[in-house]
Amino acid sequence: MNAVTETVAAEPVSGVEIFVPLAKLKKSPRNARKVPHGEAAIEALAASIQHKGLIQNLVVEPETKEDGTPTGYYLVTAGEGRRLAMLLRAKRKQIRKSEPVRCWLDTANDPSEISLDENVTRTPMHPADQFERFAELSNDKGWGAQEIGARFGVSAGVVKQRLRLGAVSPKLLQVYREDGLTLDQLMAFAITEDHARQEQVFEGLHHNREPWIIRRDMTAANVPADDRRAVFIGADAYVEAGGNIIRDLFSEDRGGFFEDVGLLDMLAAEKLRDIASEVQAEGWKWAEAHIDYPHAHGMRRFYPQPIALSDEDEARLDALSAEYDTLADGYSSYDEMPEDVAAKLEAVSDEIDTISAKRSAYDANVIAHGGAFVVLHHDGSVRVERGFVRLEDEALADPQPEPEEGDATVPETGKDERPEDGDEDVQDVEEEEEPGKPISDSLTRDLSAHRTLALRVALADQPDTALIALTHTLTAQLFYSYAEAGCLEVRPTVTPLGSHADGIEDTPLAARASAQHEAWAERMPRDVADLWDFIVGLADEKRIALLAHCAARTVNALRLPWDRKPRSLQTANRLATELALDVARDWTPTVDSYLGRVTKAHIVEAVAEGVSEDAARRIADMKKLDMAQAAEQLLAGTGWLPAILRTPEPEAEQPATVEAEDAGTVGEDGEASFAVAAE
């Protein structure tokens, strides 16, 4: 309809539809809405009018002068948002300001009441109905998020969220309509479009229906994008292989969740096997690929042996080191360097690493009869562990020297010298033995007992030698798996921690522990028979460092519900105090490590302790997941730790009631005497 009514009339007629040029419409001073429309609302109205036209008339009244004469303009009693939307379209040159606007002329009713009535007397659509209608537009008309967003004046991201909510199981949408679910809970279910899975999780919910719990249960069978397998394979390769990545459109999902765990494991195993083939090509007898390190392999491990560099390599290494220092002088990082200098420095560094790698190498026998494990590191990088030899190949990889002739500990005949029943007694046998024959077992035991006692007394008087013997015994067992190589009956026990804390063996701290062990292992002599001389030859500080490393491997401060050991834990606390242990250097409270696994009260308490009471109050009313995420950000860098990880403060020293030199003395008769303080 192109006709436009006269904008100036002597007696306007109420209750008729008229067309008024856009430029002739004004905001009514009696409009009930005092808070102006937001930009997003005007954008949405403009998009709607552009694609569908003006669905609802504006309600207007003529503007008049003080004497009642019409001015030719009309005041918009109801529909100010639509007027602003059309002005926005005119500003964008989509229409002209002379565009006729369909209006309803009303002079019979109070304009203020009409404006109020339009905003009050209406029932908004239930969000579930909106979600489903958006889904119908997508399914029935084939419109994408961009097209729907353009027609309703909302962003494509918002449309995607509403489409995802509209794709939730109809059963759960009905529960939402009936107020059985909140919008936050519905959004948690929308993390996938698997209706069966949604309904299964819903049926399994109990009294605690926090959105974070729903998200956790919905993705329990999936792998987060920051999992080491996902990082190793990469999203592109996984999707190309037919995998699907679940995206959470309503919260930060850090790259989503890899839905097909079996496919991801298969891809990771295949890629690791390819790398293992490259490692085996170095000459190893075998190379196995594993996603997780096979801690129970039970194999002996050999390490590279030191090799002297050639004169040519030593000279080249000195020249490269000097060149590196010259290039790096004046710069604190690669970022500060010109590109050509950074490239040159990196090339020099690579050549230094190549030459330095020649300082050690595996024995040819070990390579020919040993192998390597190719596994995934904690950060998704590849970890290659070489030098393992299977039990049946140990003799070939590490042939032991034959026993020397005349060794009194090995009978030449190889027969048991114990007399059988009816033979002469042991004393007679010993008297009739020819010179050079080994002595009897009974006498051997007798004499060795006396020697053992003498060794005990002598070793107690020489602490330095005791340190060597203890270090030798522990080292032989921890690096060579030879419990019989030492003569001290001290048995180190290294308790695996992987079964107590999932993923702990793939953390940076575990990598540091492994690197420490390997650094020592590479210095060890190949033959355990040479271990004593190796330890004796170490400088005092190095020998103590080796003992400290061996002792450290045996530390066990686990708190287990089935293994109460208060005295051991008390000692662990004393040890932590002596070491000034600061766990905060390697552990931070995150949603995964702590905050998502404790109650809201614990989270509030943590923020109050680590940040402030005000910060704790600000998050106290949040939902559990939002609270945990907010607390993670607040606690970052504060050094806050749960009580179980804190190091006790050192206790004030108590005055000794007995002087140390009086606490225990040895009398002339060799018996120990102790001074007892009076209570």
XYZ file of N, CA and C in Angstrom, residues 26-34 61-64 74-78 80 83 110-112 115:
72
model
N 7.864 11.359 16.065
C 8.682 11.817 17.179
C 8.429 10.942 18.407
N 9.368 10.979 19.326
C 9.202 10.272 20.591
C 8.188 11.022 21.454
N 7.277 10.280 22.062
C 6.263 10.905 22.908
C 6.854 11.230 24.275
N 6.623 12.418 24.802
C 7.103 12.738 26.151
C 6.379 11.958 27.234
N 5.244 11.321 26.846
C 4.481 10.562 27.837
C 4.709 9.047 27.723
N 5.778 8.657 27.010
C 6.145 7.240 26.927
C 6.572 6.748 28.316
N 6.033 5.610 28.740
C 6.300 5.101 30.093
C 7.737 4.618 30.270
N 8.404 4.258 29.186
C 9.768 3.723 29.279
C 10.753 4.882 29.385
N 11.395 5.022 30.518
C 12.365 6.082 30.726
C 13.799 5.612 30.478
N -0.266 9.607 18.231
C -1.253 10.676 18.403
C -0.684 11.925 17.725
N -1.537 12.815 17.237
C -1.017 14.016 16.567
C -0.337 14.938 17.565
N 0.743 15.553 17.127
C 1.375 16.581 17.939
C 0.662 17.909 17.664
N 0.366 18.673 18.695
C -0.336 19.947 18.524
C 0.417 21.061 19.226
N 3.700 13.414 14.421
C 2.963 12.481 15.273
C 3.896 11.979 16.380
N 3.350 11.887 17.572
C 4.096 11.390 18.731
C 3.847 9.886 18.874
N 4.936 9.131 19.012
C 4.824 7.669 19.104
C 4.523 7.286 20.541
N 3.264 6.882 20.771
C 2.840 6.479 22.107
C 3.365 5.091 22.462
N 3.307 4.190 21.508
C 3.805 2.821 21.698
C 4.552 2.418 20.437
N 8.310 3.022 20.319
C 9.496 3.864 20.198
C 10.705 3.060 19.729
N 10.503 2.706 16.032
C 10.842 3.970 15.366
C 12.360 4.148 15.298
N -5.500 7.323 27.051
C -4.399 8.067 27.657
C -3.073 7.513 27.122
N -2.255 8.323 26.464
C -0.997 7.826 25.888
C -0.077 7.171 26.924
N -0.022 7.708 28.132
C 0.838 7.118 29.168
C 0.382 5.713 29.524
N 1.251 3.278 26.658
C 2.675 2.928 26.686
C 2.973 1.928 27.789
